[in-house]
Coordinates of N, CA and C in Angstrom, one line a residue:
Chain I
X1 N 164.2 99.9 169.1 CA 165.0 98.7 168.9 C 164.1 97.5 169.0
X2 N 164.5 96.7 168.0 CA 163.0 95.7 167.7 C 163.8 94.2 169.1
X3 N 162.7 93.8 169.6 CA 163.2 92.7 170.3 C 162.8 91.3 170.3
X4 N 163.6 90.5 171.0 CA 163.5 89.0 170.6 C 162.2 88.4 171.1
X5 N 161.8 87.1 170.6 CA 160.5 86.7 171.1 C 160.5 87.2 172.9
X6 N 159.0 87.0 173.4 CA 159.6 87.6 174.6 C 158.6 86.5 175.2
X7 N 159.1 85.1 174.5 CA 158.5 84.2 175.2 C 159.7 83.2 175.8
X8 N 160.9 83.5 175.8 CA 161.9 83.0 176.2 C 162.0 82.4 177.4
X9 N 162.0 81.4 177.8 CA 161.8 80.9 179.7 C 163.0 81.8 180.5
X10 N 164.3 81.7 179.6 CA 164.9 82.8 180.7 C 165.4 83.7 180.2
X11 N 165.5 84.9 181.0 CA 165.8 86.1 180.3 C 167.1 86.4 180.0
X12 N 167.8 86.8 178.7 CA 168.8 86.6 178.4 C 169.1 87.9 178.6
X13 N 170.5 88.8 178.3 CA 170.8 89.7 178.5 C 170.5 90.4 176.6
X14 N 170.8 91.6 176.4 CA 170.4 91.9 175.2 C 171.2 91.6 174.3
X15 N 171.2 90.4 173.6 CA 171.6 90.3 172.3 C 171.2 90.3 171.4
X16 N 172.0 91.0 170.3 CA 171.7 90.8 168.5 C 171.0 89.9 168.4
X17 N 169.6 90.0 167.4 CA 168.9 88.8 166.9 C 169.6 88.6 165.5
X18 N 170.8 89.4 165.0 CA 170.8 88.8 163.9 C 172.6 88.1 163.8
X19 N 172.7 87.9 165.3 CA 174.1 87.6 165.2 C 174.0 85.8 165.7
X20 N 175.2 85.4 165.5 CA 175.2 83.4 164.9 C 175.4 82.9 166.8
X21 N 174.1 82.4 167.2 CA 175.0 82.0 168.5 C 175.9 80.5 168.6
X22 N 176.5 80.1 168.8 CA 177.5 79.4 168.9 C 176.8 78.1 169.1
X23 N 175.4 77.7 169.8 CA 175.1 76.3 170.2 C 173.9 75.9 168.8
X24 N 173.9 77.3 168.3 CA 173.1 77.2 167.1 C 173.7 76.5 166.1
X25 N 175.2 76.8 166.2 CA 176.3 76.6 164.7 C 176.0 75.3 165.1
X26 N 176.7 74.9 166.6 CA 176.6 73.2 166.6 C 175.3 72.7 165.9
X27 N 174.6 72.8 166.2 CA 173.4 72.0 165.9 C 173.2 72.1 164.4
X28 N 173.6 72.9 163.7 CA 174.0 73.1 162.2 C 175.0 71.8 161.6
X29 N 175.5 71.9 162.5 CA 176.5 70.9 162.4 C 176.1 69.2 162.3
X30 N 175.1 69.1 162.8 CA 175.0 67.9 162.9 C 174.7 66.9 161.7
X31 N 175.3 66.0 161.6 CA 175.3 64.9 160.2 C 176.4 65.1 159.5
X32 N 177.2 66.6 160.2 CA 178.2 66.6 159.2 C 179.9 66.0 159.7
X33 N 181.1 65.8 158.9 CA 182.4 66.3 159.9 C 182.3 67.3 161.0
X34 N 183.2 67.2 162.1 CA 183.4 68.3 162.8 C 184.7 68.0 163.3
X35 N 185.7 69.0 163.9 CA 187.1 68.4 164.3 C 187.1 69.3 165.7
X36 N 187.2 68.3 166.4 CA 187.2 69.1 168.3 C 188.8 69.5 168.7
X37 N 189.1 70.4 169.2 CA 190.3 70.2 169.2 C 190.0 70.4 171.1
X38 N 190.9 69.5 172.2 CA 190.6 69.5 173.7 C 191.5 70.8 173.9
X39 N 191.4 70.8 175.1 CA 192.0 71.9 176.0 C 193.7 71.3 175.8
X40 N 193.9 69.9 176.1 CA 195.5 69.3 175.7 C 195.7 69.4 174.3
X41 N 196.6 68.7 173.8 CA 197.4 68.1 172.2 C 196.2 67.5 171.6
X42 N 195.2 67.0 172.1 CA 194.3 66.4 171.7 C 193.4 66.6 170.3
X43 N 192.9 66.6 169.6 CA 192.1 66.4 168.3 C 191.3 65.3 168.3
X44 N 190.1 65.5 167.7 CA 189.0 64.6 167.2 C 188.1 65.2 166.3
X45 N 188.2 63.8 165.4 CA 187.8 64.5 164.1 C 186.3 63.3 164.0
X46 N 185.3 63.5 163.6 CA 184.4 62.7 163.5 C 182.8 63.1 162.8
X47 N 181.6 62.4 162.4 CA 180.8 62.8 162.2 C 179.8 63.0 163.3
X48 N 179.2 64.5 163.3 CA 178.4 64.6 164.8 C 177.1 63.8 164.8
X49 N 176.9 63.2 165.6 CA 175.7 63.0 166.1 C 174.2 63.6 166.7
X50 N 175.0 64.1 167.8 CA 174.6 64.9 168.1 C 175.3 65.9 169.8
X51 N 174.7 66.6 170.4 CA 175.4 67.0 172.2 C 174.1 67.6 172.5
X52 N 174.4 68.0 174.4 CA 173.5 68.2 175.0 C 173.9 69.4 175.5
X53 N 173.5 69.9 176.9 CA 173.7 71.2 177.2 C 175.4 71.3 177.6
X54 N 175.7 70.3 178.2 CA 176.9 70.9 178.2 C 177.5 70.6 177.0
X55 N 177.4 70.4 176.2 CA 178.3 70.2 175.2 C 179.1 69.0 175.1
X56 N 178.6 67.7 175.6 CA 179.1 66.2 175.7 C 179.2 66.2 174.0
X57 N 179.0 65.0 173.5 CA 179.1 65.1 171.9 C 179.2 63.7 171.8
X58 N 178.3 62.9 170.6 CA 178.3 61.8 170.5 C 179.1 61.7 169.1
X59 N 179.7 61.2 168.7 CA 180.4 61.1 167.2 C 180.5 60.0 166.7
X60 N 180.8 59.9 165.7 CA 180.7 58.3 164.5 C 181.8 58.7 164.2
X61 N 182.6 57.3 163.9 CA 183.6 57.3 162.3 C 184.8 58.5 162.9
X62 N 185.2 58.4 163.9 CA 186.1 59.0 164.5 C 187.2 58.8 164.4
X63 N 188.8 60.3 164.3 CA 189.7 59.7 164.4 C 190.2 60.4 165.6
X64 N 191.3 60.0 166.4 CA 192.0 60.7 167.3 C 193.5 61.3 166.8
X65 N 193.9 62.5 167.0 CA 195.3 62.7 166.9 C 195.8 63.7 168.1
X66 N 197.0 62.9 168.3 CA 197.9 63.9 169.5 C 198.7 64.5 168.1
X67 N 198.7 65.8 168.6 CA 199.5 66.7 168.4 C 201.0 66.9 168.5
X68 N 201.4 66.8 169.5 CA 202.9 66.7 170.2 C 203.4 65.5 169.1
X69 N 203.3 64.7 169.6 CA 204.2 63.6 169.3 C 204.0 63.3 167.7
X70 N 203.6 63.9 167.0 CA 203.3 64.1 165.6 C 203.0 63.1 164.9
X71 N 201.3 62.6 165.5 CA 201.0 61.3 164.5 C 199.6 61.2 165.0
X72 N 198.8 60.5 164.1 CA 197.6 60.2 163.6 C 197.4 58.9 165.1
X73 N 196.4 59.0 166.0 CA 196.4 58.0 166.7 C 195.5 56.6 166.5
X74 N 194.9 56.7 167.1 CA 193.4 55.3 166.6 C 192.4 56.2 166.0
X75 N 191.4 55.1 165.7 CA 190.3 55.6 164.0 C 189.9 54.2 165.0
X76 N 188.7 54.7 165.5 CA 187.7 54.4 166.3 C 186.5 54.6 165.3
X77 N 185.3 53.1 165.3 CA 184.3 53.3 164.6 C 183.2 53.3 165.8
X78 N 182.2 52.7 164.8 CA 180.7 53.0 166.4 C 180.4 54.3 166.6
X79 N 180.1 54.6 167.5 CA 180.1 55.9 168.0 C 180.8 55.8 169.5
X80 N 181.2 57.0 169.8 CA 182.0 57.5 170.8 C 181.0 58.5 171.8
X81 N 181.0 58.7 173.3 CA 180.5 59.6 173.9 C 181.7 60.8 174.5
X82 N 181.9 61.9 173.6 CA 183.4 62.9 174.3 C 182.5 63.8 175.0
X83 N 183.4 63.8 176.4 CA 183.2 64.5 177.7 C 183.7 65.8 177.0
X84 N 182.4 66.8 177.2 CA 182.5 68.1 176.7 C 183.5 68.5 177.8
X85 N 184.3 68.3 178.9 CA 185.1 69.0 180.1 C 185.8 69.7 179.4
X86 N 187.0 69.0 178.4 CA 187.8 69.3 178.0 C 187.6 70.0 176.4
X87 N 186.7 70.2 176.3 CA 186.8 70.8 174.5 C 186.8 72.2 174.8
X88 N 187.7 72.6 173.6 CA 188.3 74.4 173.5 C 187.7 74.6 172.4
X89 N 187.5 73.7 171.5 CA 187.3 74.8 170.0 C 186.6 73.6 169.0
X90 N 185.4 73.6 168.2 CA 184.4 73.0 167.9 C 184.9 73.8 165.9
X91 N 185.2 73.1 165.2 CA 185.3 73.0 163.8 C 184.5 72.6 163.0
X92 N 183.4 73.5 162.7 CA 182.5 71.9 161.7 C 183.2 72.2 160.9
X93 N 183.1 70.9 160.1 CA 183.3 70.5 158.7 C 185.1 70.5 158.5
X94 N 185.5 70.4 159.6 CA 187.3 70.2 159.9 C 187.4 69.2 159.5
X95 N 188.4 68.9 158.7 CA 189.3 67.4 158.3 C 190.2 67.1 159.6
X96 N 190.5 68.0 160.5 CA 191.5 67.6 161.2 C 193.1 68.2 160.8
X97 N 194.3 68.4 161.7 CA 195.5 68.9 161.3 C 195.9 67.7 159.9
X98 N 197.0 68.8 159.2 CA 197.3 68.2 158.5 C 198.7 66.9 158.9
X99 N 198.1 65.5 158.6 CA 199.1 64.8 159.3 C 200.6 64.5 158.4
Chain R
X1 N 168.8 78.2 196.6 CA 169.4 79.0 197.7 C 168.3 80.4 198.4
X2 N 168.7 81.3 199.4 CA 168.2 82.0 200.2 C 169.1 83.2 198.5
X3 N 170.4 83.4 198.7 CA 170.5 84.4 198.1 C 170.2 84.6 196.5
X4 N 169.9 83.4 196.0 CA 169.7 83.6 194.6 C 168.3 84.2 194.5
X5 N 168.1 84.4 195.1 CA 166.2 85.2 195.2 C 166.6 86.8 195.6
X6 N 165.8 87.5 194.8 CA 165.8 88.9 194.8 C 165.0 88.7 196.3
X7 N 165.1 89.5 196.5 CA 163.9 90.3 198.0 C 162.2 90.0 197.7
X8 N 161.8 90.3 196.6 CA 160.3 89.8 196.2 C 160.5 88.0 196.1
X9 N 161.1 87.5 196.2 CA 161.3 85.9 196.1 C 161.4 86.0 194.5
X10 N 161.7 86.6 193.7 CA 162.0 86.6 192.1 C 163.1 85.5 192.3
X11 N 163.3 84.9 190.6 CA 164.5 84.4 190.7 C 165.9 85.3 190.0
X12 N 166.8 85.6 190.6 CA 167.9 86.4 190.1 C 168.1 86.4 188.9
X13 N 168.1 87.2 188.1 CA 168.3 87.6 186.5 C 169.8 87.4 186.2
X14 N 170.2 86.1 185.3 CA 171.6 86.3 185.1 C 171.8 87.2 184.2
X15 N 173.0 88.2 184.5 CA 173.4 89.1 183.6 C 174.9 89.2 183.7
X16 N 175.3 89.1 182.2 CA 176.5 89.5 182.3 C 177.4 90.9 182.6
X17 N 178.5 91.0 183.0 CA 179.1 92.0 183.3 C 180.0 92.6 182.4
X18 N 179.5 92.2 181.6 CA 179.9 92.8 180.0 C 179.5 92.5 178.5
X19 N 179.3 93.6 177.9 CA 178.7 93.3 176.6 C 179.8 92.9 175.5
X20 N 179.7 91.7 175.1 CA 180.5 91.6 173.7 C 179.7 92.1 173.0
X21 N 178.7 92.9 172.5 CA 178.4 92.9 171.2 C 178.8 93.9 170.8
X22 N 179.9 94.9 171.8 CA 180.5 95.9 170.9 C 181.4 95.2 170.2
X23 N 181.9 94.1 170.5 CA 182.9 93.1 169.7 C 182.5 92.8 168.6
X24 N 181.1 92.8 168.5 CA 180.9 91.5 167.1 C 181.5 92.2 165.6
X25 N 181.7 91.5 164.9 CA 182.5 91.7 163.6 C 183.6 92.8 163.7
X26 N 184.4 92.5 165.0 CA 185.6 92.8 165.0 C 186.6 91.6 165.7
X27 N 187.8 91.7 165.3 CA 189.0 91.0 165.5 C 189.2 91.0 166.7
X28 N 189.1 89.7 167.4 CA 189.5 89.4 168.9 C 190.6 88.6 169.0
X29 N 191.2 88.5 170.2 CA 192.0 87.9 170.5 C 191.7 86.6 172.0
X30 N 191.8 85.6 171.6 CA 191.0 84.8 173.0 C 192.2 83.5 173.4
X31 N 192.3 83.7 174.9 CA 192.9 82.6 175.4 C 192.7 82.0 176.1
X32 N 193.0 80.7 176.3 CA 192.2 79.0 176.5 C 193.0 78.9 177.8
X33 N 192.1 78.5 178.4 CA 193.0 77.1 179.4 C 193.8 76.1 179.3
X34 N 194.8 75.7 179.3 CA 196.0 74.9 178.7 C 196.7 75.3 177.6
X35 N 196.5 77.0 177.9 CA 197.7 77.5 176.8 C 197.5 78.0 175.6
X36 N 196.2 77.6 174.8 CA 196.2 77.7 173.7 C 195.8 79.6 173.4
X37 N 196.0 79.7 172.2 CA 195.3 81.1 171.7 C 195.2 81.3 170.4
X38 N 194.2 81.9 170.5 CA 193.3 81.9 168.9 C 192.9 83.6 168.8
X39 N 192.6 83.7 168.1 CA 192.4 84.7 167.2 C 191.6 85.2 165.9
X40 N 190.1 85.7 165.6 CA 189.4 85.8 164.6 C 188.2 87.5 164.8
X41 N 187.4 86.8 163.8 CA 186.2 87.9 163.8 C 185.2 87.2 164.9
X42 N 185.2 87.9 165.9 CA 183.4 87.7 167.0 C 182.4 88.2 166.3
X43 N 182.2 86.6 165.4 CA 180.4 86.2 164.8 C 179.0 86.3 165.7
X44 N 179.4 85.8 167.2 CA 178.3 85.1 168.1 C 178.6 85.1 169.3
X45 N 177.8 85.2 170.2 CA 178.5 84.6 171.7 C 177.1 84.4 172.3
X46 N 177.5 84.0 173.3 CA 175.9 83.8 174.4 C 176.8 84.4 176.3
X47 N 175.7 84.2 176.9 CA 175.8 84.0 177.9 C 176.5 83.3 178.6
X48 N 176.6 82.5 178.1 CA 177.8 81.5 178.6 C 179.4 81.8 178.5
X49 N 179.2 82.4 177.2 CA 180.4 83.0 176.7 C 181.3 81.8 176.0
X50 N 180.2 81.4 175.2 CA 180.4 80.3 174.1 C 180.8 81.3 173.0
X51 N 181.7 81.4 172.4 CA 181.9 82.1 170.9 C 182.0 81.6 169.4
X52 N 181.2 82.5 168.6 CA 181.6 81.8 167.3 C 182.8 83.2 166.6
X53 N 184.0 82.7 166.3 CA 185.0 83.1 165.7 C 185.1 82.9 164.2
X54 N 185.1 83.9 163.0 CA 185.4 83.7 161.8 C 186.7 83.8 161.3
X55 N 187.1 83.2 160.4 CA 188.9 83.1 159.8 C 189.8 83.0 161.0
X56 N 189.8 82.3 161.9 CA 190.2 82.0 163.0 C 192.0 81.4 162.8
X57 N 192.6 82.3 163.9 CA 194.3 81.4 163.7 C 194.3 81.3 165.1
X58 N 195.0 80.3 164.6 CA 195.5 79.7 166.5 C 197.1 80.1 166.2
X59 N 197.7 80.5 167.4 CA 198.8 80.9 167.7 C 199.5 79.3 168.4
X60 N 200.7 78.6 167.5 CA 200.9 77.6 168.5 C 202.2 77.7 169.3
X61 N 202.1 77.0 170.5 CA 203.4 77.2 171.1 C 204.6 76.3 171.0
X62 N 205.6 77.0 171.4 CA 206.9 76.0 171.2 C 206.9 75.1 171.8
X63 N 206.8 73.8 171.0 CA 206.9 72.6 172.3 C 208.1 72.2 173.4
X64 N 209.1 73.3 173.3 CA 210.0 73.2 173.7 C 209.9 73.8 175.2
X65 N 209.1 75.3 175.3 CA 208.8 75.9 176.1 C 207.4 76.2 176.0
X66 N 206.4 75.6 177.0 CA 205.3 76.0 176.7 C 204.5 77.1 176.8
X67 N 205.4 78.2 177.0 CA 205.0 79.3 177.6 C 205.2 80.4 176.7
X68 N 206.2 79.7 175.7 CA 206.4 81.0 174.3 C 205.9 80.8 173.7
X69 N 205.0 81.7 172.7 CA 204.3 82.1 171.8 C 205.7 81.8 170.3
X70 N 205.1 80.9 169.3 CA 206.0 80.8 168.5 C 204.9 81.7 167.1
X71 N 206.0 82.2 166.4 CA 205.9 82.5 164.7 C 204.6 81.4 164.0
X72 N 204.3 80.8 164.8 CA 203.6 79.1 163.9 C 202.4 79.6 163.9
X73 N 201.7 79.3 163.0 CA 200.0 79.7 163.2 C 199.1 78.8 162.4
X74 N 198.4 78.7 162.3 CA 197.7 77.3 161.3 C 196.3 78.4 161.5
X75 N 195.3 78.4 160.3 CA 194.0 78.9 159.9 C 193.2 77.6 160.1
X76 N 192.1 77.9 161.1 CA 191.1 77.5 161.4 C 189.6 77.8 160.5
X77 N 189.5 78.9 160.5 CA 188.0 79.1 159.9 C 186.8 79.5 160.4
X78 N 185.8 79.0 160.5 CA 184.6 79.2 161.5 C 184.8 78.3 162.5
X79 N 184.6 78.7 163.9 CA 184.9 78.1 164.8 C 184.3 78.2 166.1
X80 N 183.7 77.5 166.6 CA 182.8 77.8 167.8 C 183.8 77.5 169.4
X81 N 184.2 78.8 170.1 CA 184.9 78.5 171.5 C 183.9 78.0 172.8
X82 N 184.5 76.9 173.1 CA 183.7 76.7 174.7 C 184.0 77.8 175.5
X83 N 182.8 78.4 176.1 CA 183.2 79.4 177.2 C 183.8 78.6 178.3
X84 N 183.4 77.4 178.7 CA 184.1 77.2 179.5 C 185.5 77.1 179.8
X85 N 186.2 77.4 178.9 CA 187.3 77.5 178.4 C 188.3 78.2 177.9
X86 N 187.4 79.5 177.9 CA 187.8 80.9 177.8 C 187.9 81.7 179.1
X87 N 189.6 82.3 178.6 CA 190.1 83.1 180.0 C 190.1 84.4 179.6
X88 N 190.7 84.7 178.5 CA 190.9 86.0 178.6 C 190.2 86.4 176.8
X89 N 189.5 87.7 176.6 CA 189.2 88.0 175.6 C 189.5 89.6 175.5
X90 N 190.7 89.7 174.1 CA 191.0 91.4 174.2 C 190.5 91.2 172.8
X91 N 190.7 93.4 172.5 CA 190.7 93.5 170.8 C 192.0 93.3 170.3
X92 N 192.0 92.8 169.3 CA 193.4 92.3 168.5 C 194.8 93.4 168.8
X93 N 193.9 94.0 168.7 CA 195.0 95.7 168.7 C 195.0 96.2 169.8
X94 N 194.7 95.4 171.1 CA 194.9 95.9 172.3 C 195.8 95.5 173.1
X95 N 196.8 94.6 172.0 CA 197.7 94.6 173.2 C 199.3 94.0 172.1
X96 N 200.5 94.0 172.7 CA 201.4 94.0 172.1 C 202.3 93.2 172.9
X97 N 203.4 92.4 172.3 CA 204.9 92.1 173.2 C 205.7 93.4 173.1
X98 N 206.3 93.3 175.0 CA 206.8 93.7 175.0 C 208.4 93.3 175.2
X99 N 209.5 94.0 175.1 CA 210.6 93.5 176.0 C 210.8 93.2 177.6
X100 N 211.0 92.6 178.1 CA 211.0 91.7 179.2 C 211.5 92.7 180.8
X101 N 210.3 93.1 180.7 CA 210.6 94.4 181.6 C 211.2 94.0 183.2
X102 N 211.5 92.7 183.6 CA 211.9 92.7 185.0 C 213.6 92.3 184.7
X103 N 213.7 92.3 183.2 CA 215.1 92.0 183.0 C 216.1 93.2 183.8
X104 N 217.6 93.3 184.2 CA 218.5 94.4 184.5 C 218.7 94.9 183.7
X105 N 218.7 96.2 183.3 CA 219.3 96.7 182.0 C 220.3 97.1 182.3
X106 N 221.3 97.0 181.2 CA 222.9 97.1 181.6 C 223.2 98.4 180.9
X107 N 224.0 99.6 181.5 CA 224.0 100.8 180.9 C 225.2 100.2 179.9
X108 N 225.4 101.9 179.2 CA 226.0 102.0 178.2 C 225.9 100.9 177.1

């Protein structure tokens, strides 16, 4: 069984080298749309900037939508810093629900 | 800490207590903290138990009751889960609704 560099500072448990790791996709992601959807009703849709280890996320050109109450909320420019606490599910290239 | 050190003063090896990679490129089923639940192909994961999911549905609930699983589903796609955020992970086909087993059943 062929193995991963084995200069890795920590030792990870054995995974596939040919499988997509998830902090890899983000970082794929970056410059493009992405649509966050939080742990609440919450949605955000924006271009990434960039995140860090935990998964904070800086975004541009953002919009917000609750879910529940069935509407499009503020459209926030600048950039935004979202508290990775609450994010469940990471979309690149998501438009966001259909409103 | 004293206990995060093996006995040689190593530093403890994190290891998980279970392998997804019998999962990968098969149909999971994964549920969130605040209810949510989704459903796809396990692309990726880490240690963290960060996942990437392919053709991804989220199951949404009735806003009426938030505890019922409704008919509604919306396709997501590629989709990367916060482990932090992940409670439970089965195979698609490992589990089913059942009828409401603490109900009385009424003969005849």
């Amino acid at each position: 069984m062929t193995s991963l560099n084995g200069t890795s500072a920590t030792p990870t448990p054995a995974t596939n080298p040919s499988q997509l790791l998830p902090l890899e996709l983000v970082d794929k992601c970056i410059g493009s749309r992405i649509h966050i959807v939080m742990k609440n009703d919450k949605e955000i849709v924006g271009t990434l900037l960039g995140f860090d280890d935990f998964v904070n996320m800086v975004l541009e050109d953002v919009t917000e939508f609750e879910i529940t109450p069935e509407g499009r909320r503020i459209t926030k420019l600048d950039q935004i810093l979202l508290n990775g606490n609450n994010i469940t599910m990471l979309i690149p290239g998501g438009e966001g629900p259909e409103v | 800490m004293a206990q995060d050190r093996n006995k040689d003063g190593e530093k403890k090896k994190k290891e998980s207590i279970f392998d997804l990679s019998k999962y990968i490129d098969k149909q999971i089923r994964v549920k969130f903290q605040g209810g949510r639940e989704a459903s796809g192909v396990l692309k990726g994961f880490d240690p963290l138990l960060n996942l990437v999911l392919d053709s991804t549905i989220e199951y949404l609930r009735d806003p009426d009751d938030q505890f019922k699983l409704t008919e509604d589903t919306r396709q997501l796609g590629l989709v990367v889960c916060r482990g932090t955020s992940v409670v439970l992970i089965c195979p698609q086909d490992g589990m089913e609704a059942i009828p409401n087993p603490f109900i009385q059943q009424q003969d005849g």
